[in-house]
XYZ file of C-alpha atoms in Angstrom:
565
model
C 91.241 -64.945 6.503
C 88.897 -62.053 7.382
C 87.641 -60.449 4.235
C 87.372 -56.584 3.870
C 85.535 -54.118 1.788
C 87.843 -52.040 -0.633
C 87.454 -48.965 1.138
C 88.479 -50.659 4.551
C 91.654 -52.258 3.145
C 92.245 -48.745 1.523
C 92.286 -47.313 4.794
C 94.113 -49.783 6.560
C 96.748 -50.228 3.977
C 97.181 -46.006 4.532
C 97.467 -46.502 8.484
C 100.272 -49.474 7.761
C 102.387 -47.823 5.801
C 102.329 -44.594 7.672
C 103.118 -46.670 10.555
C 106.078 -48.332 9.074
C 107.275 -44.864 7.913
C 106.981 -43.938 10.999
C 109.368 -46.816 12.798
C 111.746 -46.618 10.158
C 112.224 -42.728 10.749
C 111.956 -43.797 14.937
C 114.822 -45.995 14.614
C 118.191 -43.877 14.707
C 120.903 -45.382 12.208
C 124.736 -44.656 11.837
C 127.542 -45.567 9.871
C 131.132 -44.545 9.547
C 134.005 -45.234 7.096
C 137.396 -44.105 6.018
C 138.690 -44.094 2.269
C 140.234 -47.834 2.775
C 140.478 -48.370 -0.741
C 142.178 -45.010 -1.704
C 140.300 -44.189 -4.547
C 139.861 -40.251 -3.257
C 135.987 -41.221 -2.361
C 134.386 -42.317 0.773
C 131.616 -44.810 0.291
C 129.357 -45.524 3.313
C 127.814 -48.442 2.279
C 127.144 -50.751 -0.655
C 124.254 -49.048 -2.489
C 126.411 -45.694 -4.132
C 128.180 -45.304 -7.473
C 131.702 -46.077 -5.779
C 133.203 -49.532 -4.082
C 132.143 -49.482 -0.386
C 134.654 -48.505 2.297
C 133.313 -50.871 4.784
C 136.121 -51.883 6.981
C 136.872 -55.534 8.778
C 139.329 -56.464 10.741
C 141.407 -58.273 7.794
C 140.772 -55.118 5.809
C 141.286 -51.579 7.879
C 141.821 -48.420 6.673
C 145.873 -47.978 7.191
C 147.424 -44.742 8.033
C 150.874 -43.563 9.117
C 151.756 -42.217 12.151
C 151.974 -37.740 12.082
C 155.698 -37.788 13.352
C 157.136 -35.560 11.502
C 157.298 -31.431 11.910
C 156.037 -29.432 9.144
C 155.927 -26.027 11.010
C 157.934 -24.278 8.442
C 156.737 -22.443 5.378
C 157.903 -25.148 2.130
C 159.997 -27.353 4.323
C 160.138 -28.655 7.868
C 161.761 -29.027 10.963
C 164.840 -31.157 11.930
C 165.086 -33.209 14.229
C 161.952 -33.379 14.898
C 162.090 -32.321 18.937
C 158.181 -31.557 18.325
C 156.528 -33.422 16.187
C 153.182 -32.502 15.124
C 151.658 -35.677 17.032
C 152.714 -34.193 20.144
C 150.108 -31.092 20.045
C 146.215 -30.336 18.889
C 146.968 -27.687 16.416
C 146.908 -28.689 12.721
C 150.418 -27.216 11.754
C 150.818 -25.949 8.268
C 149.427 -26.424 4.785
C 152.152 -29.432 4.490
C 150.916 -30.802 7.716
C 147.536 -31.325 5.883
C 149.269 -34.486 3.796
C 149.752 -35.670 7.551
C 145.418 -36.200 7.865
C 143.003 -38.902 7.032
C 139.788 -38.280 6.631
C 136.388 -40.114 8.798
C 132.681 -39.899 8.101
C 129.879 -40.242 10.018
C 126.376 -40.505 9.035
C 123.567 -40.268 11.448
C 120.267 -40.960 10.323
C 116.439 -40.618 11.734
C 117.709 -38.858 14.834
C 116.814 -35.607 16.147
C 118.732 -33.010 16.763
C 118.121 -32.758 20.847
C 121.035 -31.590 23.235
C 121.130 -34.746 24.935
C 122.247 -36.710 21.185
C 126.034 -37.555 21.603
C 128.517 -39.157 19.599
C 130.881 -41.427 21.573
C 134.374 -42.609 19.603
C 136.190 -45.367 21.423
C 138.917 -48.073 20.804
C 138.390 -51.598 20.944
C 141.970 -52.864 20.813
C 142.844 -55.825 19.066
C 147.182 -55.206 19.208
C 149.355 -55.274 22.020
C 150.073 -51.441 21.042
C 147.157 -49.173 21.432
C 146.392 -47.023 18.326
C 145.096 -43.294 19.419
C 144.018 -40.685 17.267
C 143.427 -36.786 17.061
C 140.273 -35.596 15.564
C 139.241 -32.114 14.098
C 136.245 -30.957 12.514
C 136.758 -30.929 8.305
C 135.490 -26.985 7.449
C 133.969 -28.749 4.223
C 130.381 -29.777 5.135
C 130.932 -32.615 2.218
C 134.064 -33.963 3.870
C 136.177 -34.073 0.417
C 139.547 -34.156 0.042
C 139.386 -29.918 -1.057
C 141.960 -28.815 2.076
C 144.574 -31.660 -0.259
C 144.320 -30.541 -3.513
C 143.520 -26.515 -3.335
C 145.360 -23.547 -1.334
C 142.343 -21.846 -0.703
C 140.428 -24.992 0.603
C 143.798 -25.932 2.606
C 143.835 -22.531 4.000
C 140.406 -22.497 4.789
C 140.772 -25.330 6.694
C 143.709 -24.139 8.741
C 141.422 -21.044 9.229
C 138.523 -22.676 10.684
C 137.279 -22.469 14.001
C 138.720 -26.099 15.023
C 142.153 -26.153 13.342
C 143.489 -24.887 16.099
C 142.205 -26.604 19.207
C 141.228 -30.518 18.384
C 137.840 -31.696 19.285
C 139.776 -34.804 20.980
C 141.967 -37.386 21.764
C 140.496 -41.064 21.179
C 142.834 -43.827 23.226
C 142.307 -47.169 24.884
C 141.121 -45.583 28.012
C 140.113 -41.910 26.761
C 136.734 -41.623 24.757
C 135.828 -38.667 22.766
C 132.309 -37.420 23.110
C 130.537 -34.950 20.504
C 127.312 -33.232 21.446
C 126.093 -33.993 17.468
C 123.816 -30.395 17.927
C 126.916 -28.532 18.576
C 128.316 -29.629 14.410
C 125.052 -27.500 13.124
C 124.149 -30.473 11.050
C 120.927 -30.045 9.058
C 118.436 -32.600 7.664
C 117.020 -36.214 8.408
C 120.242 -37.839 7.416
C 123.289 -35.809 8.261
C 127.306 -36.318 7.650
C 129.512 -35.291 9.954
C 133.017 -34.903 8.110
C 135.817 -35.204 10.274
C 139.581 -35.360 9.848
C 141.774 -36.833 12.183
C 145.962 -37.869 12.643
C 147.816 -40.966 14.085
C 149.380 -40.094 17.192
C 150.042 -43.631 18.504
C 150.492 -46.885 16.942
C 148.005 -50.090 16.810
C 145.291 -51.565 15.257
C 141.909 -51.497 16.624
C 138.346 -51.007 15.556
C 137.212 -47.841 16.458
C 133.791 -47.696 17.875
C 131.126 -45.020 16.732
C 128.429 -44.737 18.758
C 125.243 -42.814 18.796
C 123.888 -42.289 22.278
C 120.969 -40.625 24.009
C 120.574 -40.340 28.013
C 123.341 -42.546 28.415
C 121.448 -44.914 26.303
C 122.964 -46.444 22.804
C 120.786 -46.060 19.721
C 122.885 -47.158 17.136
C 126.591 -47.883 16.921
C 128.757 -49.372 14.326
C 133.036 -49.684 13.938
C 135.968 -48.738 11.514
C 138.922 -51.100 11.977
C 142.180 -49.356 11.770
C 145.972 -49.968 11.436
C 148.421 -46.944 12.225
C 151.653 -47.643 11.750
C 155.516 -45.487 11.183
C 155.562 -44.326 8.018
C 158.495 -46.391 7.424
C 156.897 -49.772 7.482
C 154.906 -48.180 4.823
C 158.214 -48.995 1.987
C 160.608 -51.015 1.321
C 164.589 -49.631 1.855
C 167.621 -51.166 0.082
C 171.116 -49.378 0.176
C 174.506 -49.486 -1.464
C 177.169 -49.347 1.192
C 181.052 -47.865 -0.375
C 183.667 -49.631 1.304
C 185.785 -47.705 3.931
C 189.113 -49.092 2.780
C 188.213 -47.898 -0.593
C 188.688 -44.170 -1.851
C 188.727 -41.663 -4.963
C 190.439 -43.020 -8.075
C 192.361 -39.436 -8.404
C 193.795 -40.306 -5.194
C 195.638 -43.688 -6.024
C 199.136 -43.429 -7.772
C 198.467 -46.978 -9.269
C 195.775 -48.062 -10.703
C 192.359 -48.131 -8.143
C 191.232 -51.047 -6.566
C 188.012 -52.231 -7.612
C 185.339 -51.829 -5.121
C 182.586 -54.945 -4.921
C 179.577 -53.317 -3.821
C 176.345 -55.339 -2.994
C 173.323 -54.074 -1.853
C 171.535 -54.729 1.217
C 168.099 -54.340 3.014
C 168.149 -51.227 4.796
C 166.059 -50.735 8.061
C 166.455 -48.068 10.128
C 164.733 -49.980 13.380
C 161.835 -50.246 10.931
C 160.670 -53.678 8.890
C 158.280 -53.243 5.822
C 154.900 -54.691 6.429
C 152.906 -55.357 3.367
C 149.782 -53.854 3.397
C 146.380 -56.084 3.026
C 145.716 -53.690 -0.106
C 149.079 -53.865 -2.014
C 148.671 -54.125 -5.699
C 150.902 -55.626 -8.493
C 152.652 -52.594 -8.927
C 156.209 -51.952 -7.930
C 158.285 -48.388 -8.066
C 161.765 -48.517 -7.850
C 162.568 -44.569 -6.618
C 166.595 -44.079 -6.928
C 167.227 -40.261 -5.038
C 169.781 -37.842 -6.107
C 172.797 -35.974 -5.371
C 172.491 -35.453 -1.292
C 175.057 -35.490 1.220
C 176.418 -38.872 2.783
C 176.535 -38.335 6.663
C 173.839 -40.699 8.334
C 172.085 -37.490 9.792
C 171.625 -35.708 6.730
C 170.569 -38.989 4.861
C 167.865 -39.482 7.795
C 166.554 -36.287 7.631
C 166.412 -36.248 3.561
C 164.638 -39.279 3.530
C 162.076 -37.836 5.615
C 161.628 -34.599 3.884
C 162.261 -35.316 0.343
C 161.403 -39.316 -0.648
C 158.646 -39.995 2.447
C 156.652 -37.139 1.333
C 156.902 -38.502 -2.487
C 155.704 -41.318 -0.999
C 152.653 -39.802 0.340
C 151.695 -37.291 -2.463
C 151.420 -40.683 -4.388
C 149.360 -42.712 -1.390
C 146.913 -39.540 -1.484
C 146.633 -39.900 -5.001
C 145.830 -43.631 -4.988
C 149.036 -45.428 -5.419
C 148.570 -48.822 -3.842
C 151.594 -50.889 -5.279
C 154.656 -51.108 -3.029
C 157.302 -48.526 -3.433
C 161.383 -48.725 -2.713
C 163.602 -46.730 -1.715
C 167.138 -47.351 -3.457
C 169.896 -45.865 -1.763
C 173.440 -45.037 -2.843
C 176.763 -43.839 -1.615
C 177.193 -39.900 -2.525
C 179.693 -37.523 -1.587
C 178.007 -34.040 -1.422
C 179.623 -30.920 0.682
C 179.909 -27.092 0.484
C 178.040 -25.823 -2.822
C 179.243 -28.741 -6.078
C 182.230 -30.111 -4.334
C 181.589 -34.101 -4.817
C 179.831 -33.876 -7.885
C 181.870 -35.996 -10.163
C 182.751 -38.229 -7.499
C 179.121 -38.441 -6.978
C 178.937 -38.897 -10.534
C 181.459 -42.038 -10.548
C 179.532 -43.269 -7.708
C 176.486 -43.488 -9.310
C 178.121 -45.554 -12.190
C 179.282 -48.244 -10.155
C 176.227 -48.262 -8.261
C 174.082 -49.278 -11.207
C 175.590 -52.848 -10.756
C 173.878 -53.941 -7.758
C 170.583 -51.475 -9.001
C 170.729 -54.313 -11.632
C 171.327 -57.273 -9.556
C 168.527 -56.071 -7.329
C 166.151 -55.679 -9.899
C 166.635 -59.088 -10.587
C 165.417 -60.365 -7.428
C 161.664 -59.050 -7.877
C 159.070 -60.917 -8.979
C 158.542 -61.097 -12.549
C 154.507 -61.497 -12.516
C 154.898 -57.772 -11.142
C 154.562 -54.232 -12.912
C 157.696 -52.856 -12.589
C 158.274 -49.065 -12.597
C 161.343 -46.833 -11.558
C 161.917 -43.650 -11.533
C 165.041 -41.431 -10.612
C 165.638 -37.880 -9.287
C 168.868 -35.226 -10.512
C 172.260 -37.438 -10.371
C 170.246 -40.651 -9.494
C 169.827 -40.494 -13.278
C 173.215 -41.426 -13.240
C 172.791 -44.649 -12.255
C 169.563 -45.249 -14.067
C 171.519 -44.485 -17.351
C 174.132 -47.075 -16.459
C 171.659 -49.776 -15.396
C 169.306 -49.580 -18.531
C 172.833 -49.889 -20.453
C 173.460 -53.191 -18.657
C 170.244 -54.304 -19.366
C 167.556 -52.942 -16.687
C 164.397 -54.184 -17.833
C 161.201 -52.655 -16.293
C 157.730 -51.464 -18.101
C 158.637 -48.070 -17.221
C 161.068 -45.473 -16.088
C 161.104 -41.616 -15.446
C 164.109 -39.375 -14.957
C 163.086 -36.066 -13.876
C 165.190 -33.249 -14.460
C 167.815 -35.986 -15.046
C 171.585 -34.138 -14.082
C 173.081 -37.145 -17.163
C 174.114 -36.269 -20.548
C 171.074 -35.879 -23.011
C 173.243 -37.537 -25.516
C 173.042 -40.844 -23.956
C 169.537 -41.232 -25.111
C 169.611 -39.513 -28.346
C 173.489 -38.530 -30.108
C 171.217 -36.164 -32.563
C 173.632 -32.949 -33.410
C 170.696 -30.698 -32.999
C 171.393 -31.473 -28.948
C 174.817 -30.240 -29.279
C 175.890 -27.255 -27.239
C 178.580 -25.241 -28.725
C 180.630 -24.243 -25.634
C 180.203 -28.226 -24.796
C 181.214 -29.415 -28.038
C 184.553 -27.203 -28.180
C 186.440 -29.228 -25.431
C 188.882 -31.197 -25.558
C 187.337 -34.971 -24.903
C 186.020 -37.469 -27.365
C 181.694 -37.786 -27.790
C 181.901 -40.700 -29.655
C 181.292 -43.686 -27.689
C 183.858 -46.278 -29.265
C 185.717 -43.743 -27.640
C 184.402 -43.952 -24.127
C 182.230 -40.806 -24.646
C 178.693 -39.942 -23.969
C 176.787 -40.654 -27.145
C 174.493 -43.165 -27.599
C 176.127 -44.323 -24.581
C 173.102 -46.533 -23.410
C 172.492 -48.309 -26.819
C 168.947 -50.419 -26.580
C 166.560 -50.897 -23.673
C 163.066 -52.707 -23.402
C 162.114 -50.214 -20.993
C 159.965 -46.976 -22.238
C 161.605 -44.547 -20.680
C 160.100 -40.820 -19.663
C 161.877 -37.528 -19.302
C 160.390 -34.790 -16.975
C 162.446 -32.175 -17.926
C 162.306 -27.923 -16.822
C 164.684 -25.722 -18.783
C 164.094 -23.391 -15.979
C 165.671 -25.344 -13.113
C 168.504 -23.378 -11.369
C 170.484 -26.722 -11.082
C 171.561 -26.562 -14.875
C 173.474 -23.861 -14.779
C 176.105 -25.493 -12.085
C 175.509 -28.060 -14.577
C 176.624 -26.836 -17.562
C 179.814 -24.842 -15.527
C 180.545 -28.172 -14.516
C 180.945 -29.199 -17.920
C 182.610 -26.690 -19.192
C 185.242 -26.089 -16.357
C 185.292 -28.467 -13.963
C 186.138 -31.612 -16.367
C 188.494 -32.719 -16.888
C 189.135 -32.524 -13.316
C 192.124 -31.388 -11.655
C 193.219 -30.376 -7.849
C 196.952 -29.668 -6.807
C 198.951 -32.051 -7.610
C 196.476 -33.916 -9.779
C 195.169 -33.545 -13.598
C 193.346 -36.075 -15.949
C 194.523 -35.436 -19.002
C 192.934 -37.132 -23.128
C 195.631 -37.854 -25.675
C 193.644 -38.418 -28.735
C 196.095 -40.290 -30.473
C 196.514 -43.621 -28.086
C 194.164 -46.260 -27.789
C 191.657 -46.826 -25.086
C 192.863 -47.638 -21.668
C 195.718 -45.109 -22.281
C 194.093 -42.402 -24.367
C 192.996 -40.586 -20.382
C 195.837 -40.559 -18.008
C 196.210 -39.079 -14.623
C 199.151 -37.050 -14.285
C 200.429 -36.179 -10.878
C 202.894 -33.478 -9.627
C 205.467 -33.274 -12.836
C 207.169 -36.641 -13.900
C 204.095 -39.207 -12.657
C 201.238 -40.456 -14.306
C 199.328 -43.799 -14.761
C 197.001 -44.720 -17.646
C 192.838 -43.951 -17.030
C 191.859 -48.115 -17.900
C 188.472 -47.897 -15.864
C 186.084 -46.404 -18.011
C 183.490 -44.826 -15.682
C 186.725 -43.306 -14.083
C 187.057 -41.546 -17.242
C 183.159 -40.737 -17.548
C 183.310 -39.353 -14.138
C 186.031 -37.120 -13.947
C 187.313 -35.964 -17.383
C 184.503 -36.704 -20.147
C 182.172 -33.634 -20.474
C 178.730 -33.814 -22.128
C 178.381 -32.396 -25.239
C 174.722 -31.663 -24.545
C 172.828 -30.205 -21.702
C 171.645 -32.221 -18.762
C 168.493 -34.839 -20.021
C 166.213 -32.916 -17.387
C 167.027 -29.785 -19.437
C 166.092 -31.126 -22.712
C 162.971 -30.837 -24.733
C 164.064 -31.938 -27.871
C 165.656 -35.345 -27.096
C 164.328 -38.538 -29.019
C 166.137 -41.620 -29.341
C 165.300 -43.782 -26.449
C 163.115 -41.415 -24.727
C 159.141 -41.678 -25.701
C 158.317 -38.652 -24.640
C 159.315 -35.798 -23.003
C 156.891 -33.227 -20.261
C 157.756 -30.125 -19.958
C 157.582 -29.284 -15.685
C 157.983 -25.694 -16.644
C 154.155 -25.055 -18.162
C 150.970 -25.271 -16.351
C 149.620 -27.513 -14.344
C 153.033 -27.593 -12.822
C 155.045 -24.438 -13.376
C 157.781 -25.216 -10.747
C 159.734 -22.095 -12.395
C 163.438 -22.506 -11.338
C 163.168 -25.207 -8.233
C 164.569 -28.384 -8.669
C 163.139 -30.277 -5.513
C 159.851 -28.293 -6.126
C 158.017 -31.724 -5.945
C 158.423 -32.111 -2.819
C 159.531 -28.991 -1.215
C 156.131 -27.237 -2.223
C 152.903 -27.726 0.250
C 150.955 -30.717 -1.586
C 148.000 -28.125 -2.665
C 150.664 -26.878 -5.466
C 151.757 -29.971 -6.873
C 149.054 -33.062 -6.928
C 148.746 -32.619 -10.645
C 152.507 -33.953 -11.043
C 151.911 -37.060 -9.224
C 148.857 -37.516 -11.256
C 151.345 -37.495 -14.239
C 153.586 -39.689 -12.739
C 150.867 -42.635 -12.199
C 149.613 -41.783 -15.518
C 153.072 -42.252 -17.280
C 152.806 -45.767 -14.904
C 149.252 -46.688 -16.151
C 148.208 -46.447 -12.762
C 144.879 -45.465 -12.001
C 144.999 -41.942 -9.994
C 142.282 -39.856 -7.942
C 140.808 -36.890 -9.693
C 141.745 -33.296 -8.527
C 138.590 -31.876 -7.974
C 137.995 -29.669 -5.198
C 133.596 -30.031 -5.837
């Protein structure tokens, strides 16, 4: 070993480390990621505060197809002849939900005119996964344009919303002159947001290149798939043979309804990510043709589903579908209504099928509380369930007289429940139950008419009628034309079509107790959805984040944050 004076291994120590310094800033770097572990934050690489987003193939960042249209101000299109997939203009606020976001880093690299960015697929599917990319107008790449109007605006104001920097497929690259982004500093991010316009899965290759020559590359593996192989779909088919009770002479036959996996052309895949969470969603009152199902699924429950994804939800979610009858303004309500009772049957038998080391949740919309009521009767036991703005009796849940509505009280049907009324109907459940409730809703005043006017129910020829003096099983009868009438021995007949609720709606109520644990009020800030009733989902995601926050919360789910900084 040579020896050196102090001075001279001073000097030379000075020299090496400038020299180093120098090579390290000489060699170009680059990394990219997407948020693969939804938790609202992407992480670049293992030394920040957050889990790293680091991709593999077993692990990719999975993303739905954009195949839906939302060009319409609070709603969208149907059918979808031009979905948004199909051109390079980000569509609409509600489009936005539509959007993943990518980041790329690019560090100790000038910023010459002949620095590129190349993106590029290297397929690993028999489908080919393609993608459309736009600039994000925040230079920190958060999720902003998701959560605020202004941000979402903002971005559907910038200079790139409305003409895509590219297309990346099998055989089409995208290539980015990095000098044209404006990027300043040593190490720069380039935020970027992009959409699913063809199914696959793939790693997606960044590159950095220079004179044709690459400096630095590195991959994000992807999976983009239908939105539909995102859930799970069961439904509860009503018998053809089978019609209204009101319209049988005799007593009705009893239908035997089963539930069964519903498809759609579309299998659920389970994601690599799933959780041990599981949400049982049961819809509402909608109408019953195929078409209109289709297109409510779309609009109302796959955007739920989405507004929850965004927000972190990584448990499986299911769609529970039930037979309705829904047609010109409230006709089919209280056939809806008796629908939803004898649909709670197979709700329960399905519930019974899922695995018990599981969180379960459920949740129901409007009349789906119908059939929510009726399965936690029979015995429904999950960790949690919501109704919000619930169209059952508030009385089921709590039979306090300080619920009781005046003009609902003076009719002529029983409350009690010995006598097949509405109080206290449920009894006991295990499951902590939730009301999301809005006195403002527009839907409680049909509500309450329906009550009032249209129970007990009676068309032409045909009127249920309560004698308070027989027993049960003859104490409703439906009379027909003037001589005729048959004894009312099915008790959600009864329910359905001639006992009113002595309360208002659950989803109306503040004040109910009993088997609710507590009660949120959708009419107050942060949500203030006024008089809608589908406001959820019918408002552009910017409005309404904080109310899926609430509903993961209410879960015990873990949720992203909703700040814009």
């Amino acid at each position: 070993m040579i020896a050196c004076s102090k001075r001279a291994c001073a000097v030379w120590a000075f020299f090496s480390c400038l020299l180093t310094s120098h090579l390290s800033q000489s060699a170009p770097a680059i990394s990219a990621a997407a948020d693969i572990n939804g938790d609202g934050i992407i992480q670049l690489d293992d030394s920040g505060p957050a889990p790293s987003d680091i991709s593999t193939p077993a692990t990719p960042f999975v993303f739905w197809l954009n195949d839906d249209q939302d060009d319409l101000n609070l709603y969208e299109s149907w059918p979808h002849d031009n979905p948004d997939a199909s051109n390079e203009k980000i569509g609409s606020l509600r489009d936005l939900e539509d959007l993943a976001r990518l980041h790329i880093r690019v560090s100790g690299a000038s910023q010459g005119d002949d620095l590129w960015l190349k993106l590029s697929w290297a397929v690993n599917s028999a489908a080919a996964p393609a993608i459309r990319v736009w600039q994000a107008q925040d230079p920190n790449g958060s999720r902003a344009y998701l959560l605020d109007e202004k941000a979402g605006i903002e971005q559907l104001s910038h200079a790139h919303a409305h003409s895509a920097l590219g297309v990346v497929r099998q055989q089409q690259a995208l290539f980015m002159q990095l000098h044209a982004f404006d990027l300043q500093g040593s190490e720069t991010l380039l935020p970027l947001l992009f959409e699913a316009i063809e199914a696959g899965s793939g790693r997606l290759r960044v590159e950095l290149i220079e004179r044709q020559q690459v400096l630095a590359q590195t991959y994000v593996d992807m999976e983009l798939r239908p939105v539909k192989t995102f859930y799970d779909r069961v439904a509860v088919p009503w018998p053809d043979e089978i019609t209204f009770p009101y319209k049988y002479k005799g007593q009705p036959p009893q239908a035997k309804l089963t539930w069964e996996p519903e498809s759609f052309g579309y299998s659920f895949q389970k994601p690599w990510y799933e959780d041990d969470n599981i949400v049982v969603w049961v819809h509402g009152w909608i109408p019953n043709d195929d078409e209109n199902y289709r297109r409510t699924l779309v609009f109302s429950f796959e955007t739920m589903f989405k507004r929850l994804w965004h927000q972190g939800y990584r448990g499986r979610v299911i769609h529970f579908h039930w037979p309705t009858r829904k047609v010109q303004g409230a006709f089919g309500l209280l056939t809806s209504e008796y629908l939803a009772l004898k649909s709670a049957e197979p709700l329960y038998r399905f519930a019974q099928t899922l695995p018990k080391n599981k969180r379960l949740h459920i949740t129901c919309h409007s009349l789906g509380g119908v059939i929510l009521a009726e399965a936690l009767r029979l015995g429904l036991d999950f960790d949690n369930a919501i109704f919000q703005v619930s169209a059952v009796p508030a009385e089921s849940f709590d039979s306090s007289a300080t619920l009781l509505v005046p003009e609902l009280v003076n009719t002529p049907t029983p409350r009690d429940n010995d006598r097949w009324g509405w109080a206290d109907y449920i009894g006991s459940s295990n499951t902590r139950v939730y009301n999301f409730f809005n006195p403002h809703d527009i839907t409680w005043v049909g509500w309450n008419l329906a009550q009032k006017e249209a129970k007990p129910y009676w068309k032409y020829n045909r009127t249920y009628k309560y004698f308070p003096d027989e027993a049960n099983g003859e104490h409703f009868r439906l009379k027909y034309w003037w001589f005729f009438s048959r004894p009312v021995k099915d008790r959600h007949e009864a329910m359905a079509y001639a006992l009113n609720s002595k309360t208002q709606a659950l989803g109306a109520e503040a004040r109910v107790h009993g088997l609710v644990h507590q009660n949120f009020d959708l009419a107050k800030e942060p949500f203030e959805f006024g008089n809608d009733h589908v406001a959820a989902w019918r408002w552009n995601p910017q409005l309404v984040m904080p109310y899926f926050n609430l509903m993961l919360d209410v879960f015990n789910i873990p949720y992203n944050g909703l700040s814009v900084e």
